[in-house]
Amino acid sequence: MLHKDRIRTPFSRWVDDLHSTCGSFRPRAMDTSLHIRGEARRINACGMEFSHISNDLDRVDHDWDDVRRDAIEQLFLLVQLEGGCGVEHGGRQSALNVGDCILVDSTKPTTFHFGGKFSNHLSLNLPRQLIYFHGGDKLDIARTLDAADPMAVTLRALVAKVLATAENDAHAANLRQLMLDATRQAFVSDVEGVLSFESLSDLASRRLRLVDVLIDQHLTNPRLSAQWLAKRMGVSMRILQLHFQDLGMTCTTFIRDKRLRFAREKIRQLQFQPGTQTIADVAYSVGFNDLSYFNRCFKELFACAPSDLLRPVSRGKMH
């Protein structure tokens, strides 16, 4: 994806390619008679669609008229590959550098500023409805994830894996779901069950932040357990237990509750994907081996049965 020998494309052709790839975006060049360094093209991999956009334009606009003209509802996960750019979106102004990630909503105006300097980014098209899904108010759209942020590292690794995986690969469906879930989790602004480390020592805080990332990365892995985490961290079970004890919980409970919250979102998604999975399938897919135990824990945490999420409910009664 890196442009060592940068492609040069006539301005009019680049604009046509951008429209066919991304929709109603309006490029502004310093000089439209010159060729643009870069390209706009679509990439399909693992059953997911990407847009690969590189250029040295002044800026690219997408205003309310463009939003209405496109009439599509998607989210775009942008990963900056080379150069940099400014992004105005959702009332925010952000600067993307190499490795940074940002989530953009197609239903809101956006302006990308390049200032005539070369920029190269990859954009993953995501189903807006599934990413928001009853928790849209908790998504921090237009927040930039710094390249060194563990979630940015995770997203880049997943994007690389998706790009290298064929749609008919046996693991493609699971990989697509993981990509959706990781993106949602990376941009959640107020999620239940987030660890607070303010009362801990620096060492304990650093350890538990890494533990939190490891749990997120391996949430559906049947091997995920307190013992497995302690071994990965290079600490004893007693040390790990003491860290969680200082937070007023156990590591096992924290893992279980995260899996339950993940399961809740997947069950809610079944309303949009009828016939694809059952509640039992979801329970097993997130790491529960005993359906009755899953149902009991689910009801204790959310005060409703998993099946209740699939019933029509009136406004204000969503769990």
PDB file of C-alpha atoms in Angstrom:
ATOM      1  CA  MET A   1       0.000   0.000   0.000  1.00  0.00           C
ATOM      2  CA  LEU A   2       3.008   2.313   0.281  1.00  0.00           C
ATOM      3  CA  HIS A   3       3.706   4.469  -2.753  1.00  0.00           C
ATOM      4  CA  LYS A   4       7.466   4.310  -3.132  1.00  0.00           C
ATOM      5  CA  ASP A   5       7.112   4.941  -6.865  1.00  0.00           C
ATOM      6  CA  ARG A   6       4.082   7.176  -6.729  1.00  0.00           C
ATOM      7  CA  ILE A   7       1.449   6.803  -9.422  1.00  0.00           C
ATOM      8  CA  ARG A   8       0.538   9.945 -11.338  1.00  0.00           C
ATOM      9  CA  THR A   9      -3.081  10.273 -12.451  1.00  0.00           C
ATOM     10  CA  PRO A  10      -4.769  13.019 -14.512  1.00  0.00           C
ATOM     11  CA  PHE A  11      -6.978  15.174 -12.263  1.00  0.00           C
ATOM     12  CA  SER A  12     -10.231  14.404 -14.120  1.00  0.00           C
ATOM     13  CA  ARG A  13      -9.568  10.652 -14.027  1.00  0.00           C
ATOM     14  CA  TRP A  14      -8.675  10.776 -10.327  1.00  0.00           C
ATOM     15  CA  VAL A  15     -11.962  12.601  -9.613  1.00  0.00           C
ATOM     16  CA  ASP A  16     -13.950   9.991 -11.566  1.00  0.00           C
ATOM     17  CA  ASP A  17     -12.174   7.196  -9.701  1.00  0.00           C
ATOM     18  CA  LEU A  18     -12.912   8.876  -6.365  1.00  0.00           C
ATOM     19  CA  HIS A  19     -16.617   9.222  -7.183  1.00  0.00           C
ATOM     20  CA  SER A  20     -16.932   5.583  -8.243  1.00  0.00           C
ATOM     21  CA  THR A  21     -15.021   4.461  -5.152  1.00  0.00           C
ATOM     22  CA  CYS A  22     -16.286   6.748  -2.383  1.00  0.00           C
ATOM     23  CA  GLY A  23     -19.304   8.692  -3.668  1.00  0.00           C
ATOM     24  CA  SER A  24     -19.919  12.449  -3.792  1.00  0.00           C
ATOM     25  CA  PHE A  25     -16.631  13.890  -2.582  1.00  0.00           C
ATOM     26  CA  ARG A  26     -15.389  17.088  -4.258  1.00  0.00           C
ATOM     27  CA  PRO A  27     -11.611  17.402  -4.700  1.00  0.00           C
ATOM     28  CA  ARG A  28      -9.837  20.766  -4.816  1.00  0.00           C
ATOM     29  CA  ALA A  29      -6.406  20.885  -6.453  1.00  0.00           C
ATOM     30  CA  MET A  30      -3.784  23.591  -6.434  1.00  0.00           C
ATOM     31  CA  ASP A  31      -3.643  23.266 -10.230  1.00  0.00           C
ATOM     32  CA  THR A  32      -6.182  21.018 -11.977  1.00  0.00           C
ATOM     33  CA  SER A  33      -4.016  20.916 -15.121  1.00  0.00           C
ATOM     34  CA  LEU A  34      -1.371  18.882 -13.300  1.00  0.00           C
ATOM     35  CA  HIS A  35      -1.393  15.173 -12.645  1.00  0.00           C
ATOM     36  CA  ILE A  36      -2.184  14.016  -9.125  1.00  0.00           C
ATOM     37  CA  ARG A  37       0.379  11.926  -7.310  1.00  0.00           C
ATOM     38  CA  GLY A  38      -1.724   8.966  -6.253  1.00  0.00           C
ATOM     39  CA  GLU A  39      -4.882   7.055  -7.029  1.00  0.00           C
ATOM     40  CA  ALA A  40      -8.390   6.284  -5.788  1.00  0.00           C
ATOM     41  CA  ARG A  41      -9.389   2.651  -6.010  1.00  0.00           C
ATOM     42  CA  ARG A  42     -11.560   0.034  -4.382  1.00  0.00           C
ATOM     43  CA  ILE A  43     -10.142  -3.101  -2.779  1.00  0.00           C
ATOM     44  CA  ASN A  44     -12.232  -6.151  -1.865  1.00  0.00           C
ATOM     45  CA  ALA A  45     -10.778  -8.608   0.608  1.00  0.00           C
ATOM     46  CA  CYS A  46     -12.220 -11.161   3.024  1.00  0.00           C
ATOM     47  CA  GLY A  47     -15.732 -10.064   2.029  1.00  0.00           C
ATOM     48  CA  MET A  48     -15.016  -6.477   3.130  1.00  0.00           C
ATOM     49  CA  GLU A  49     -14.617  -3.339   1.031  1.00  0.00           C
ATOM     50  CA  PHE A  50     -11.766  -0.841   1.288  1.00  0.00           C
ATOM     51  CA  SER A  51     -11.007   2.443  -0.435  1.00  0.00           C
ATOM     52  CA  HIS A  52      -7.345   3.203  -1.070  1.00  0.00           C
ATOM     53  CA  ILE A  53      -6.899   6.953  -1.474  1.00  0.00           C
ATOM     54  CA  SER A  54      -3.616   8.727  -2.160  1.00  0.00           C
ATOM     55  CA  ASN A  55      -3.120  12.251  -3.491  1.00  0.00           C
ATOM     56  CA  ASP A  56      -1.385  15.614  -3.192  1.00  0.00           C
ATOM     57  CA  LEU A  57      -4.536  17.761  -3.473  1.00  0.00           C
ATOM     58  CA  ASP A  58      -5.374  20.905  -1.547  1.00  0.00           C
ATOM     59  CA  ARG A  59      -8.467  19.370   0.065  1.00  0.00           C
ATOM     60  CA  VAL A  60     -11.512  17.140  -0.490  1.00  0.00           C
ATOM     61  CA  ASP A  61     -15.001  18.243   0.645  1.00  0.00           C
ATOM     62  CA  HIS A  62     -18.157  16.281   1.437  1.00  0.00           C
ATOM     63  CA  ASP A  63     -20.917  18.697   2.524  1.00  0.00           C
ATOM     64  CA  TRP A  64     -24.608  18.251   3.418  1.00  0.00           C
ATOM     65  CA  ASP A  65     -25.641  18.303  -0.259  1.00  0.00           C
ATOM     66  CA  ASP A  66     -23.174  15.496  -0.938  1.00  0.00           C
ATOM     67  CA  VAL A  67     -24.476  13.548   2.065  1.00  0.00           C
ATOM     68  CA  ARG A  68     -28.057  13.797   0.770  1.00  0.00           C
ATOM     69  CA  ARG A  69     -26.939  12.972  -2.771  1.00  0.00           C
ATOM     70  CA  ASP A  70     -25.198   9.752  -1.695  1.00  0.00           C
ATOM     71  CA  ALA A  71     -27.975   8.630   0.680  1.00  0.00           C
ATOM     72  CA  ILE A  72     -25.767   5.893   2.106  1.00  0.00           C
ATOM     73  CA  GLU A  73     -25.139   5.072   5.737  1.00  0.00           C
ATOM     74  CA  GLN A  74     -21.675   3.763   6.424  1.00  0.00           C
ATOM     75  CA  LEU A  75     -18.789   4.321   8.771  1.00  0.00           C
ATOM     76  CA  PHE A  76     -15.264   4.584   7.452  1.00  0.00           C
ATOM     77  CA  LEU A  77     -12.292   3.414   9.483  1.00  0.00           C
ATOM     78  CA  LEU A  78      -9.351   5.426   8.140  1.00  0.00           C
ATOM     79  CA  VAL A  79      -5.757   4.293   8.639  1.00  0.00           C
ATOM     80  CA  GLN A  80      -3.059   6.777   7.622  1.00  0.00           C
ATOM     81  CA  LEU A  81      -0.320   4.954   5.697  1.00  0.00           C
ATOM     82  CA  GLU A  82       1.929   7.791   4.513  1.00  0.00           C
ATOM     83  CA  GLY A  83       2.118  11.531   4.944  1.00  0.00           C
ATOM     84  CA  GLY A  84      -0.567  13.294   6.908  1.00  0.00           C
ATOM     85  CA  CYS A  85      -3.855  15.118   6.566  1.00  0.00           C
ATOM     86  CA  GLY A  86      -6.274  17.266   8.517  1.00  0.00           C
ATOM     87  CA  VAL A  87      -9.831  16.053   9.063  1.00  0.00           C
ATOM     88  CA  GLU A  88     -12.846  18.215   9.893  1.00  0.00           C
ATOM     89  CA  HIS A  89     -15.744  16.028  10.969  1.00  0.00           C
ATOM     90  CA  GLY A  90     -18.483  16.082  13.568  1.00  0.00           C
ATOM     91  CA  GLY A  91     -17.437  19.485  14.843  1.00  0.00           C
ATOM     92  CA  ARG A  92     -13.853  18.330  15.405  1.00  0.00           C
ATOM     93  CA  GLN A  93     -10.574  19.125  13.732  1.00  0.00           C
ATOM     94  CA  SER A  94      -7.980  16.357  13.783  1.00  0.00           C
ATOM     95  CA  ALA A  95      -4.513  15.845  12.344  1.00  0.00           C
ATOM     96  CA  LEU A  96      -3.718  12.347  11.107  1.00  0.00           C
ATOM     97  CA  ASN A  97      -0.128  11.141  11.056  1.00  0.00           C
ATOM     98  CA  VAL A  98       1.282   7.811   9.911  1.00  0.00           C
ATOM     99  CA  GLY A  99      -0.337   4.934  11.793  1.00  0.00           C
ATOM    100  CA  ASP A 100      -3.169   7.024  13.258  1.00  0.00           C
ATOM    101  CA  CYS A 101      -6.767   5.815  12.941  1.00  0.00           C
ATOM    102  CA  ILE A 102     -10.058   7.721  12.866  1.00  0.00           C
ATOM    103  CA  LEU A 103     -13.722   6.758  12.450  1.00  0.00           C
ATOM    104  CA  VAL A 104     -15.805   8.881  10.045  1.00  0.00           C
ATOM    105  CA  ASP A 105     -19.590   8.818   9.575  1.00  0.00           C
ATOM    106  CA  SER A 106     -20.897   9.055   5.991  1.00  0.00           C
ATOM    107  CA  THR A 107     -24.081  10.796   7.191  1.00  0.00           C
ATOM    108  CA  LYS A 108     -22.112  13.860   8.348  1.00  0.00           C
ATOM    109  CA  PRO A 109     -20.076  16.396   6.333  1.00  0.00           C
ATOM    110  CA  THR A 110     -16.327  15.912   6.166  1.00  0.00           C
ATOM    111  CA  THR A 111     -13.393  17.904   4.827  1.00  0.00           C
ATOM    112  CA  PHE A 112      -9.941  16.432   4.329  1.00  0.00           C
ATOM    113  CA  HIS A 113      -7.078  18.942   4.179  1.00  0.00           C
ATOM    114  CA  PHE A 114      -3.855  17.966   2.393  1.00  0.00           C
ATOM    115  CA  GLY A 115      -2.362  21.351   1.511  1.00  0.00           C
ATOM    116  CA  GLY A 116      -0.740  20.000  -1.641  1.00  0.00           C
ATOM    117  CA  LYS A 117       1.343  17.481   0.313  1.00  0.00           C
ATOM    118  CA  PHE A 118       1.270  13.766  -0.416  1.00  0.00           C
ATOM    119  CA  SER A 119      -1.088  11.699   1.705  1.00  0.00           C
ATOM    120  CA  ASN A 120      -1.909   8.002   1.504  1.00  0.00           C
ATOM    121  CA  HIS A 121      -4.644   6.345   3.562  1.00  0.00           C
ATOM    122  CA  LEU A 122      -6.759   3.226   3.591  1.00  0.00           C
ATOM    123  CA  SER A 123     -10.468   3.378   4.411  1.00  0.00           C
ATOM    124  CA  LEU A 124     -12.490   0.339   5.500  1.00  0.00           C
ATOM    125  CA  ASN A 125     -16.214   0.601   4.752  1.00  0.00           C
ATOM    126  CA  LEU A 126     -18.294  -0.609   7.699  1.00  0.00           C
ATOM    127  CA  PRO A 127     -22.066  -1.097   8.111  1.00  0.00           C
ATOM    128  CA  ARG A 128     -23.140   1.918  10.155  1.00  0.00           C
ATOM    129  CA  GLN A 129     -26.222   0.254  11.611  1.00  0.00           C
ATOM    130  CA  LEU A 130     -24.298  -2.699  13.020  1.00  0.00           C
ATOM    131  CA  ILE A 131     -21.473  -0.607  14.450  1.00  0.00           C
ATOM    132  CA  TYR A 132     -23.793   1.871  16.165  1.00  0.00           C
ATOM    133  CA  PHE A 133     -26.444  -0.674  17.126  1.00  0.00           C
ATOM    134  CA  HIS A 134     -28.214   0.628  20.233  1.00  0.00           C
ATOM    135  CA  GLY A 135     -24.984   2.222  21.393  1.00  0.00           C
ATOM    136  CA  GLY A 136     -24.420   4.978  18.855  1.00  0.00           C
ATOM    137  CA  ASP A 137     -24.438   7.594  21.586  1.00  0.00           C
ATOM    138  CA  LYS A 138     -21.404   5.880  23.077  1.00  0.00           C
ATOM    139  CA  LEU A 139     -19.310   5.920  19.905  1.00  0.00           C
ATOM    140  CA  ASP A 140     -16.708   8.652  19.805  1.00  0.00           C
ATOM    141  CA  ILE A 141     -16.854   9.480  16.102  1.00  0.00           C
ATOM    142  CA  ALA A 142     -13.962  11.589  14.767  1.00  0.00           C
ATOM    143  CA  ARG A 143     -11.719  10.811  17.735  1.00  0.00           C
ATOM    144  CA  THR A 144      -8.181  10.129  16.545  1.00  0.00           C
ATOM    145  CA  LEU A 145      -6.409   7.032  17.837  1.00  0.00           C
ATOM    146  CA  ASP A 146      -2.690   7.788  18.037  1.00  0.00           C
ATOM    147  CA  ALA A 147      -0.481   5.303  16.174  1.00  0.00           C
ATOM    148  CA  ALA A 148       0.986   4.036  19.454  1.00  0.00           C
ATOM    149  CA  ASP A 149      -2.416   3.474  21.068  1.00  0.00           C
ATOM    150  CA  PRO A 150      -2.884  -0.288  21.682  1.00  0.00           C
ATOM    151  CA  MET A 151      -6.258  -0.217  19.940  1.00  0.00           C
ATOM    152  CA  ALA A 152      -4.735   1.500  16.880  1.00  0.00           C
ATOM    153  CA  VAL A 153      -2.051  -1.197  16.812  1.00  0.00           C
ATOM    154  CA  THR A 154      -4.779  -3.853  17.041  1.00  0.00           C
ATOM    155  CA  LEU A 155      -6.870  -2.280  14.271  1.00  0.00           C
ATOM    156  CA  ARG A 156      -3.887  -2.007  11.919  1.00  0.00           C
ATOM    157  CA  ALA A 157      -3.013  -5.656  12.536  1.00  0.00           C
ATOM    158  CA  LEU A 158      -6.599  -6.722  11.855  1.00  0.00           C
ATOM    159  CA  VAL A 159      -6.763  -4.631   8.677  1.00  0.00           C
ATOM    160  CA  ALA A 160      -3.542  -6.267   7.454  1.00  0.00           C
ATOM    161  CA  LYS A 161      -4.991  -9.707   8.235  1.00  0.00           C
ATOM    162  CA  VAL A 162      -8.263  -8.906   6.459  1.00  0.00           C
ATOM    163  CA  LEU A 163      -6.394  -7.700   3.367  1.00  0.00           C
ATOM    164  CA  ALA A 164      -4.439 -10.960   3.272  1.00  0.00           C
ATOM    165  CA  THR A 165      -7.505 -13.210   3.672  1.00  0.00           C
ATOM    166  CA  ALA A 166      -9.682 -14.468   0.820  1.00  0.00           C
ATOM    167  CA  GLU A 167     -13.461 -14.247   1.097  1.00  0.00           C
ATOM    168  CA  ASN A 168     -13.790 -18.035   0.850  1.00  0.00           C
ATOM    169  CA  ASP A 169     -11.247 -18.656   3.615  1.00  0.00           C
ATOM    170  CA  ALA A 170     -12.616 -20.818   6.428  1.00  0.00           C
ATOM    171  CA  HIS A 171     -11.853 -18.075   8.958  1.00  0.00           C
ATOM    172  CA  ALA A 172     -13.158 -15.141   6.895  1.00  0.00           C
ATOM    173  CA  ALA A 173     -16.529 -14.803   8.654  1.00  0.00           C
ATOM    174  CA  ASN A 174     -14.953 -14.819  12.116  1.00  0.00           C
ATOM    175  CA  LEU A 175     -12.328 -12.321  10.985  1.00  0.00           C
ATOM    176  CA  ARG A 176     -14.973  -9.956   9.614  1.00  0.00           C
ATOM    177  CA  GLN A 177     -16.877 -10.106  12.895  1.00  0.00           C
ATOM    178  CA  LEU A 178     -13.694  -9.486  14.865  1.00  0.00           C
ATOM    179  CA  MET A 179     -12.946  -6.455  12.687  1.00  0.00           C
ATOM    180  CA  LEU A 180     -16.405  -5.006  13.399  1.00  0.00           C
ATOM    181  CA  ASP A 181     -16.206  -5.704  17.115  1.00  0.00           C
ATOM    182  CA  ALA A 182     -12.680  -4.327  17.482  1.00  0.00           C
ATOM    183  CA  THR A 183     -13.606  -1.133  15.644  1.00  0.00           C
ATOM    184  CA  ARG A 184     -16.646  -0.612  17.831  1.00  0.00           C
ATOM    185  CA  GLN A 185     -14.661  -1.214  20.981  1.00  0.00           C
ATOM    186  CA  ALA A 186     -11.803   1.049  19.876  1.00  0.00           C
ATOM    187  CA  PHE A 187     -14.102   4.052  19.553  1.00  0.00           C
ATOM    188  CA  VAL A 188     -16.472   3.519  22.457  1.00  0.00           C
ATOM    189  CA  SER A 189     -16.406   6.577  24.690  1.00  0.00           C
ATOM    190  CA  ASP A 190     -18.438   5.432  27.673  1.00  0.00           C
ATOM    191  CA  VAL A 191     -18.598   1.675  27.840  1.00  0.00           C
ATOM    192  CA  GLU A 192     -19.684  -0.332  30.853  1.00  0.00           C
ATOM    193  CA  GLY A 193     -17.009  -2.349  32.562  1.00  0.00           C
ATOM    194  CA  VAL A 194     -13.990  -0.209  31.707  1.00  0.00           C
ATOM    195  CA  LEU A 195     -11.257  -0.575  34.281  1.00  0.00           C
ATOM    196  CA  SER A 196     -10.355   2.465  36.362  1.00  0.00           C
ATOM    197  CA  PHE A 197      -6.737   2.467  37.513  1.00  0.00           C
ATOM    198  CA  GLU A 198      -6.549   5.787  39.326  1.00  0.00           C
ATOM    199  CA  SER A 199      -6.225   4.228  42.788  1.00  0.00           C
ATOM    200  CA  LEU A 200      -3.493   1.759  41.782  1.00  0.00           C
ATOM    201  CA  SER A 201       0.271   1.981  41.802  1.00  0.00           C
ATOM    202  CA  ASP A 202       2.019   2.778  38.522  1.00  0.00           C
ATOM    203  CA  LEU A 203       3.178  -0.833  38.118  1.00  0.00           C
ATOM    204  CA  ALA A 204      -0.261  -2.307  38.798  1.00  0.00           C
ATOM    205  CA  SER A 205      -1.858   0.266  36.499  1.00  0.00           C
ATOM    206  CA  ARG A 206       0.490  -0.568  33.614  1.00  0.00           C
ATOM    207  CA  ARG A 207      -0.070  -4.287  34.082  1.00  0.00           C
ATOM    208  CA  LEU A 208      -3.851  -4.016  34.169  1.00  0.00           C
ATOM    209  CA  ARG A 209      -3.969  -1.765  31.121  1.00  0.00           C
ATOM    210  CA  LEU A 210      -2.103  -4.452  29.203  1.00  0.00           C
ATOM    211  CA  VAL A 211      -4.357  -7.142  30.691  1.00  0.00           C
ATOM    212  CA  ASP A 212      -7.380  -5.143  29.524  1.00  0.00           C
ATOM    213  CA  VAL A 213      -5.981  -5.019  25.976  1.00  0.00           C
ATOM    214  CA  LEU A 214      -5.171  -8.743  26.015  1.00  0.00           C
ATOM    215  CA  ILE A 215      -8.702  -9.567  27.154  1.00  0.00           C
ATOM    216  CA  ASP A 216     -10.167  -7.457  24.347  1.00  0.00           C
ATOM    217  CA  GLN A 217      -7.906  -9.110  21.784  1.00  0.00           C
ATOM    218  CA  HIS A 218      -8.663 -12.671  22.930  1.00  0.00           C
ATOM    219  CA  LEU A 219     -12.193 -12.270  24.259  1.00  0.00           C
ATOM    220  CA  THR A 220     -13.660 -15.162  22.242  1.00  0.00           C
ATOM    221  CA  ASN A 221     -10.668 -17.466  22.731  1.00  0.00           C
ATOM    222  CA  PRO A 222     -11.757 -20.448  24.882  1.00  0.00           C
ATOM    223  CA  ARG A 223      -8.294 -20.473  26.488  1.00  0.00           C
ATOM    224  CA  LEU A 224      -8.720 -16.966  27.898  1.00  0.00           C
ATOM    225  CA  SER A 225      -8.600 -17.201  31.678  1.00  0.00           C
ATOM    226  CA  ALA A 226      -6.907 -15.640  34.675  1.00  0.00           C
ATOM    227  CA  GLN A 227      -4.225 -18.347  34.501  1.00  0.00           C
ATOM    228  CA  TRP A 228      -3.603 -17.697  30.806  1.00  0.00           C
ATOM    229  CA  LEU A 229      -3.342 -13.941  31.383  1.00  0.00           C
ATOM    230  CA  ALA A 230      -0.944 -14.343  34.310  1.00  0.00           C
ATOM    231  CA  LYS A 231       1.307 -16.526  32.171  1.00  0.00           C
ATOM    232  CA  ARG A 232       1.227 -14.046  29.277  1.00  0.00           C
ATOM    233  CA  MET A 233       2.033 -11.197  31.664  1.00  0.00           C
ATOM    234  CA  GLY A 234       4.843 -13.101  33.365  1.00  0.00           C
ATOM    235  CA  VAL A 235       3.340 -12.687  36.843  1.00  0.00           C
ATOM    236  CA  SER A 236       1.963 -15.138  39.381  1.00  0.00           C
ATOM    237  CA  MET A 237      -1.748 -15.812  39.720  1.00  0.00           C
ATOM    238  CA  ARG A 238      -1.596 -14.310  43.209  1.00  0.00           C
ATOM    239  CA  ILE A 239      -0.182 -11.007  41.904  1.00  0.00           C
ATOM    240  CA  LEU A 240      -2.852 -10.786  39.187  1.00  0.00           C
ATOM    241  CA  GLN A 241      -5.590 -11.614  41.685  1.00  0.00           C
ATOM    242  CA  LEU A 242      -4.324  -8.939  44.085  1.00  0.00           C
ATOM    243  CA  HIS A 243      -4.405  -6.317  41.319  1.00  0.00           C
ATOM    244  CA  PHE A 244      -8.040  -7.128  40.541  1.00  0.00           C
ATOM    245  CA  GLN A 245      -8.841  -7.386  44.241  1.00  0.00           C
ATOM    246  CA  ASP A 246      -7.734  -3.763  44.611  1.00  0.00           C
ATOM    247  CA  LEU A 247     -10.412  -2.928  42.036  1.00  0.00           C
ATOM    248  CA  GLY A 248     -13.052  -4.830  43.974  1.00  0.00           C
ATOM    249  CA  MET A 249     -13.486  -7.687  41.510  1.00  0.00           C
ATOM    250  CA  THR A 250     -11.875 -10.870  40.251  1.00  0.00           C
ATOM    251  CA  CYS A 251     -10.201 -11.346  36.896  1.00  0.00           C
ATOM    252  CA  THR A 252     -12.601 -14.194  36.077  1.00  0.00           C
ATOM    253  CA  THR A 253     -15.633 -12.001  36.762  1.00  0.00           C
ATOM    254  CA  PHE A 254     -14.228  -9.197  34.631  1.00  0.00           C
ATOM    255  CA  ILE A 255     -13.661 -11.555  31.675  1.00  0.00           C
ATOM    256  CA  ARG A 256     -17.138 -13.055  32.107  1.00  0.00           C
ATOM    257  CA  ASP A 257     -18.843  -9.653  32.172  1.00  0.00           C
ATOM    258  CA  LYS A 258     -16.970  -8.463  29.095  1.00  0.00           C
ATOM    259  CA  ARG A 259     -18.048 -11.609  27.256  1.00  0.00           C
ATOM    260  CA  LEU A 260     -21.637 -11.045  28.355  1.00  0.00           C
ATOM    261  CA  ARG A 261     -21.588  -7.475  27.031  1.00  0.00           C
ATOM    262  CA  PHE A 262     -20.115  -8.696  23.773  1.00  0.00           C
ATOM    263  CA  ALA A 263     -22.811 -11.390  23.598  1.00  0.00           C
ATOM    264  CA  ARG A 264     -25.518  -8.789  24.251  1.00  0.00           C
ATOM    265  CA  GLU A 265     -24.412  -6.781  21.200  1.00  0.00           C
ATOM    266  CA  LYS A 266     -24.241  -9.905  19.025  1.00  0.00           C
ATOM    267  CA  ILE A 267     -27.734 -10.993  20.115  1.00  0.00           C
ATOM    268  CA  ARG A 268     -29.078  -7.540  19.285  1.00  0.00           C
ATOM    269  CA  GLN A 269     -27.504  -7.851  15.852  1.00  0.00           C
ATOM    270  CA  LEU A 270     -29.571 -10.998  15.212  1.00  0.00           C
ATOM    271  CA  GLN A 271     -32.563  -8.707  14.607  1.00  0.00           C
ATOM    272  CA  PHE A 272     -30.781  -7.469  11.481  1.00  0.00           C
ATOM    273  CA  GLN A 273     -29.486 -10.913  10.490  1.00  0.00           C
ATOM    274  CA  PRO A 274     -32.489 -13.245  10.938  1.00  0.00           C
ATOM    275  CA  GLY A 275     -31.758 -16.935  10.661  1.00  0.00           C
ATOM    276  CA  THR A 276     -27.987 -16.615  10.787  1.00  0.00           C
ATOM    277  CA  GLN A 277     -27.420 -17.633  14.416  1.00  0.00           C
ATOM    278  CA  THR A 278     -29.250 -18.634  17.568  1.00  0.00           C
ATOM    279  CA  ILE A 279     -28.701 -17.327  21.091  1.00  0.00           C
ATOM    280  CA  ALA A 280     -26.936 -20.589  21.862  1.00  0.00           C
ATOM    281  CA  ASP A 281     -24.589 -20.025  18.904  1.00  0.00           C
ATOM    282  CA  VAL A 282     -23.756 -16.566  20.262  1.00  0.00           C
ATOM    283  CA  ALA A 283     -23.133 -17.904  23.770  1.00  0.00           C
ATOM    284  CA  TYR A 284     -20.735 -20.546  22.507  1.00  0.00           C
ATOM    285  CA  SER A 285     -19.010 -18.113  20.125  1.00  0.00           C
ATOM    286  CA  VAL A 286     -18.075 -15.711  22.939  1.00  0.00           C
ATOM    287  CA  GLY A 287     -16.601 -18.407  25.187  1.00  0.00           C
ATOM    288  CA  PHE A 288     -19.479 -19.908  27.209  1.00  0.00           C
ATOM    289  CA  ASN A 289     -19.746 -23.695  27.181  1.00  0.00           C
ATOM    290  CA  ASP A 290     -22.843 -24.005  29.369  1.00  0.00           C
ATOM    291  CA  LEU A 291     -25.989 -22.365  27.980  1.00  0.00           C
ATOM    292  CA  SER A 292     -27.896 -22.423  31.276  1.00  0.00           C
ATOM    293  CA  TYR A 293     -24.941 -20.756  33.023  1.00  0.00           C
ATOM    294  CA  PHE A 294     -24.800 -18.153  30.252  1.00  0.00           C
ATOM    295  CA  ASN A 295     -28.534 -17.413  30.606  1.00  0.00           C
ATOM    296  CA  ARG A 296     -28.265 -17.121  34.380  1.00  0.00           C
ATOM    297  CA  CYS A 297     -25.246 -14.787  34.270  1.00  0.00           C
ATOM    298  CA  PHE A 298     -26.833 -12.715  31.513  1.00  0.00           C
ATOM    299  CA  LYS A 299     -29.997 -12.185  33.540  1.00  0.00           C
ATOM    300  CA  GLU A 300     -28.012 -11.293  36.659  1.00  0.00           C
ATOM    301  CA  LEU A 301     -25.988  -8.647  34.821  1.00  0.00           C
ATOM    302  CA  PHE A 302     -28.660  -7.113  32.581  1.00  0.00           C
ATOM    303  CA  ALA A 303     -31.899  -7.933  34.474  1.00  0.00           C
ATOM    304  CA  CYS A 304     -33.377  -9.549  31.376  1.00  0.00           C
ATOM    305  CA  ALA A 305     -33.113 -12.826  29.512  1.00  0.00           C
ATOM    306  CA  PRO A 306     -31.116 -12.958  26.255  1.00  0.00           C
ATOM    307  CA  SER A 307     -34.318 -13.731  24.336  1.00  0.00           C
ATOM    308  CA  ASP A 308     -35.879 -10.483  25.598  1.00  0.00           C
ATOM    309  CA  LEU A 309     -33.507  -8.543  23.341  1.00  0.00           C
ATOM    310  CA  LEU A 310     -35.128 -10.057  20.263  1.00  0.00           C
ATOM    311  CA  ARG A 311     -38.648  -8.932  21.189  1.00  0.00           C
ATOM    312  CA  PRO A 312     -40.061  -5.609  19.992  1.00  0.00           C
ATOM    313  CA  VAL A 313     -39.880  -3.070  22.797  1.00  0.00           C
ATOM    314  CA  SER A 314     -41.177   0.450  23.164  1.00  0.00           C
ATOM    315  CA  ARG A 315     -38.837   3.443  23.252  1.00  0.00           C
ATOM    316  CA  GLY A 316     -37.146   3.991  26.547  1.00  0.00           C
ATOM    317  CA  LYS A 317     -37.196   0.312  27.507  1.00  0.00           C
ATOM    318  CA  MET A 318     -34.055  -0.825  25.781  1.00  0.00           C
ATOM    319  CA  HIS A 319     -31.617  -2.655  28.024  1.00  0.00           C
TER     320      HIS A 319
END
